[in-house]
Short mmCIF file of C-alpha atoms in Angstrom, two decimals:
data_model
loop_
_atom_site.label_atom_id
_atom_site.label_comp_id
_atom_site.label_asym_id
_atom_site.label_seq_id
_atom_site.Cartn_x
_atom_site.Cartn_y
_atom_site.Cartn_z
CA UNK A 1 41.82 -17.29 27.67
CA UNK A 2 39.06 -15.84 25.24
CA UNK A 3 35.30 -17.58 25.97
CA UNK A 4 34.27 -20.11 23.39
CA UNK A 5 33.07 -18.89 20.08
CA UNK A 6 29.57 -20.28 20.62
CA UNK A 7 29.00 -18.22 23.62
CA UNK A 8 30.03 -14.96 21.76
CA UNK A 9 27.51 -15.69 18.86
CA UNK A 10 24.73 -16.52 21.25
CA UNK A 11 25.14 -13.36 23.11
CA UNK A 12 25.43 -11.35 19.76
CA UNK A 13 22.18 -13.04 18.56
CA UNK A 14 20.63 -12.04 21.95
CA UNK A 15 21.71 -8.46 21.40
CA UNK A 16 20.41 -8.52 17.77
CA UNK A 17 16.96 -10.00 19.02
CA UNK A 18 16.85 -7.47 21.78
CA UNK A 19 17.31 -4.61 19.40
CA UNK A 20 14.67 -5.99 17.01
CA UNK A 21 12.24 -6.17 19.79
CA UNK A 22 13.10 -2.54 20.90
CA UNK A 23 12.43 -1.25 17.39
CA UNK A 24 9.61 -3.60 16.64
CA UNK A 25 7.87 -1.83 19.82
CA UNK A 26 7.93 1.45 17.93
CA UNK A 27 6.37 -0.10 14.70
CA UNK A 28 3.73 -1.88 16.87
CA UNK A 29 2.49 1.55 17.89
CA UNK A 30 1.05 1.61 14.21
CA UNK A 31 -0.11 -1.86 13.89
CA UNK A 32 -3.61 -0.85 12.43
CA UNK A 33 -1.73 0.80 9.45
CA UNK A 34 0.78 -2.00 9.09
CA UNK A 35 -2.06 -4.80 9.07
CA UNK A 36 -4.22 -2.91 6.68
CA UNK A 37 -1.05 -2.68 4.35
CA UNK A 38 -0.53 -6.48 4.72
CA UNK A 39 -4.22 -6.97 3.59
CA UNK A 40 -3.66 -4.69 0.70
CA UNK A 41 -0.64 -6.90 -0.14
CA UNK A 42 -2.82 -9.98 -0.11
CA UNK A 43 -5.29 -8.31 -2.47
CA UNK A 44 -2.61 -7.39 -4.77
CA UNK A 45 -1.25 -11.03 -4.89
CA UNK A 46 -4.86 -12.12 -5.50
CA UNK A 47 -5.29 -9.82 -8.32
CA UNK A 48 -2.13 -10.62 -9.83
CA UNK A 49 -3.20 -14.35 -9.86
CA UNK A 50 -6.56 -13.47 -11.17
CA UNK A 51 -5.05 -11.62 -14.13
CA UNK A 52 -2.67 -14.26 -14.89
CA UNK A 53 -5.23 -16.86 -15.12
CA UNK A 54 -7.48 -14.66 -17.09
CA UNK A 55 -5.00 -15.14 -20.02
CA UNK A 56 -5.79 -18.94 -20.60
CA UNK A 57 -9.49 -18.50 -21.46
CA UNK A 58 -8.50 -15.65 -23.93
CA UNK A 59 -6.07 -17.99 -25.40
CA UNK A 60 -8.80 -20.70 -25.79
CA UNK A 61 -11.29 -18.39 -27.08
CA UNK A 62 -8.90 -16.92 -29.75
CA UNK A 63 -6.69 -19.44 -30.94
CA UNK A 64 -8.34 -22.81 -30.13
CA UNK A 65 -11.80 -21.76 -31.44
CA UNK A 66 -13.39 -23.37 -28.34
CA UNK A 67 -15.66 -21.56 -26.24
CA UNK A 68 -15.47 -21.61 -22.45
CA UNK A 69 -18.75 -23.73 -21.84
CA UNK A 70 -17.30 -26.37 -24.42
CA UNK A 71 -13.78 -26.24 -22.79
CA UNK A 72 -15.37 -26.64 -19.17
CA UNK A 73 -17.62 -29.53 -20.36
CA UNK A 74 -14.75 -31.34 -21.92
CA UNK A 75 -12.55 -31.06 -18.92
CA UNK A 76 -15.29 -32.36 -16.62
CA UNK A 77 -15.58 -35.20 -18.88
CA UNK A 78 -12.01 -35.89 -19.10
CA UNK A 79 -11.63 -35.80 -15.42
CA UNK A 80 -14.30 -38.29 -14.80
CA UNK A 81 -12.83 -40.73 -17.37
CA UNK A 82 -9.60 -40.29 -15.49
CA UNK A 83 -11.14 -41.00 -12.18
CA UNK A 84 -12.73 -44.06 -13.34
CA UNK A 85 -9.78 -45.54 -15.32
CA UNK A 86 -7.49 -44.91 -12.17
CA UNK A 87 -10.10 -46.30 -9.93
CA UNK A 88 -10.28 -49.56 -11.97
CA UNK A 89 -6.61 -49.84 -12.07
CA UNK A 90 -6.24 -49.29 -8.36
CA UNK A 91 -8.65 -52.23 -7.92
CA UNK A 92 -6.07 -54.46 -9.72
CA UNK A 93 -3.05 -53.25 -7.75
CA UNK A 94 -1.90 -55.63 -4.86
CA UNK A 95 -2.38 -54.06 -1.51
CA UNK A 96 1.22 -54.58 -0.61
CA UNK A 97 2.15 -51.94 -3.24
CA UNK A 98 1.59 -48.97 -0.86
CA UNK A 99 3.73 -46.44 -2.79
CA UNK A 100 1.57 -47.30 -6.13
CA UNK A 101 -1.49 -47.28 -4.42
CA UNK A 102 -0.90 -44.03 -2.66
CA UNK A 103 0.24 -42.34 -6.01
CA UNK A 104 -3.07 -43.66 -7.77
CA UNK A 105 -5.20 -42.57 -4.85
CA UNK A 106 -3.47 -38.86 -5.06
CA UNK A 107 -4.23 -38.85 -8.82
CA UNK A 108 -7.71 -39.86 -8.37
CA UNK A 109 -8.21 -37.08 -5.53
CA UNK A 110 -6.70 -34.41 -7.82
CA UNK A 111 -8.94 -35.39 -10.69
CA UNK A 112 -11.94 -35.58 -8.26
CA UNK A 113 -11.32 -31.96 -7.26
CA UNK A 114 -10.90 -30.78 -10.90
CA UNK A 115 -14.36 -32.22 -11.63
CA UNK A 116 -15.66 -30.50 -8.45
CA UNK A 117 -14.05 -27.04 -9.79
CA UNK A 118 -15.20 -27.37 -13.37
CA UNK A 119 -18.80 -28.33 -12.12
CA UNK A 120 -18.62 -25.38 -9.96
CA UNK A 121 -17.76 -23.26 -12.69
CA UNK A 122 -20.37 -24.68 -15.02
CA UNK A 123 -23.18 -24.04 -12.56
CA UNK A 124 -22.11 -20.71 -11.36
CA UNK A 125 -19.71 -18.84 -14.03
CA UNK A 126 -20.95 -20.17 -17.35
CA UNK A 127 -24.32 -18.78 -17.08
CA UNK A 128 -22.74 -15.40 -16.80
CA UNK A 129 -20.35 -15.57 -19.65
CA UNK A 130 -21.93 -14.46 -23.12
CA UNK A 131 -22.18 -17.10 -25.95
CA UNK A 132 -20.79 -14.81 -28.37
CA UNK A 133 -16.84 -15.16 -28.58
CA UNK A 134 -16.42 -11.39 -29.18
CA UNK A 135 -18.23 -10.74 -26.12
CA UNK A 136 -16.57 -13.16 -24.17
CA UNK A 137 -13.26 -11.83 -25.14
CA UNK A 138 -14.54 -8.17 -24.36
CA UNK A 139 -15.85 -9.24 -20.86
CA UNK A 140 -12.60 -10.91 -19.78
CA UNK A 141 -10.42 -8.05 -21.07
CA UNK A 142 -12.80 -5.53 -19.13
CA UNK A 143 -12.47 -7.64 -15.91
CA UNK A 144 -8.53 -7.79 -16.26
CA UNK A 145 -8.38 -3.71 -16.75
CA UNK A 146 -10.85 -3.44 -13.97
CA UNK A 147 -8.64 -5.54 -11.70
CA UNK A 148 -5.41 -3.92 -12.89
CA UNK A 149 -7.04 -0.64 -12.01
CA UNK A 150 -7.91 -1.90 -8.59
CA UNK A 151 -4.53 -3.54 -8.09
CA UNK A 152 -2.79 -0.27 -8.75
CA UNK A 153 -5.11 1.64 -6.30
CA UNK A 154 -4.10 -0.86 -3.72
CA UNK A 155 -0.39 -0.77 -4.48
CA UNK A 156 -0.56 2.88 -3.99
CA UNK A 157 -2.43 2.46 -0.71
CA UNK A 158 -0.02 -0.01 0.47
CA UNK A 159 2.99 2.21 -0.19
CA UNK A 160 1.34 5.07 1.49
CA UNK A 161 0.47 3.10 4.64
CA UNK A 162 3.97 1.25 4.90
CA UNK A 163 5.71 4.71 4.11
CA UNK A 164 3.65 6.51 6.94
CA UNK A 165 4.45 3.58 9.42
CA UNK A 166 8.14 3.78 8.69
CA UNK A 167 8.28 7.70 8.74
CA UNK A 168 6.23 7.68 12.05
CA UNK A 169 8.29 4.99 13.79
CA UNK A 170 11.64 6.56 12.64
CA UNK A 171 10.46 10.07 13.93
CA UNK A 172 9.57 8.18 17.24
CA UNK A 173 13.01 6.64 17.45
CA UNK A 174 14.71 9.97 16.73
CA UNK A 175 12.57 11.92 19.41
CA UNK A 176 13.53 9.25 22.19
CA UNK A 177 16.93 9.49 21.21
CA UNK A 178 17.32 13.18 21.38
CA UNK A 179 15.16 13.26 24.56
CA UNK A 180 17.57 10.46 26.00
CA UNK A 181 20.80 12.90 25.09
CA UNK A 182 19.01 16.06 26.65
#
């Protein structure tokens, strides 16, 4: 009588896990290279986010005829008004309506965070931004190009590191296999 399928699956899962840990030992020898490649990957992701988020100010400067300091001040004021309105409304909501109160508190929290974020931008970033729209646009595009060049360098470094780890670990596995056969 054949054993139940669950046992077979469990055993095959254990065999796969054992194979994984055996191969992982070869890769672990090059953990420094691998960890540096992970750091490069995180840097690449951050630079992608920075490039994508730089597009919005360009659109504001070009199409909305609005400078960045005016945009930030307007958002600070809008979020402060939202906090005040939601707080007043929260005071009128019955305490038994937990879901409604929680939703309002979450919205108040989000608006408060936005006020803090835009205030930080207003204090630390806006003084660095030129007043002239052309210079602002040139600064943003220069930063995008510089971050793209840095991102490309990180991509190259990450590919180099990952490739070397794979190549070395594969050679180590082959060497051990040939030694075991001899």
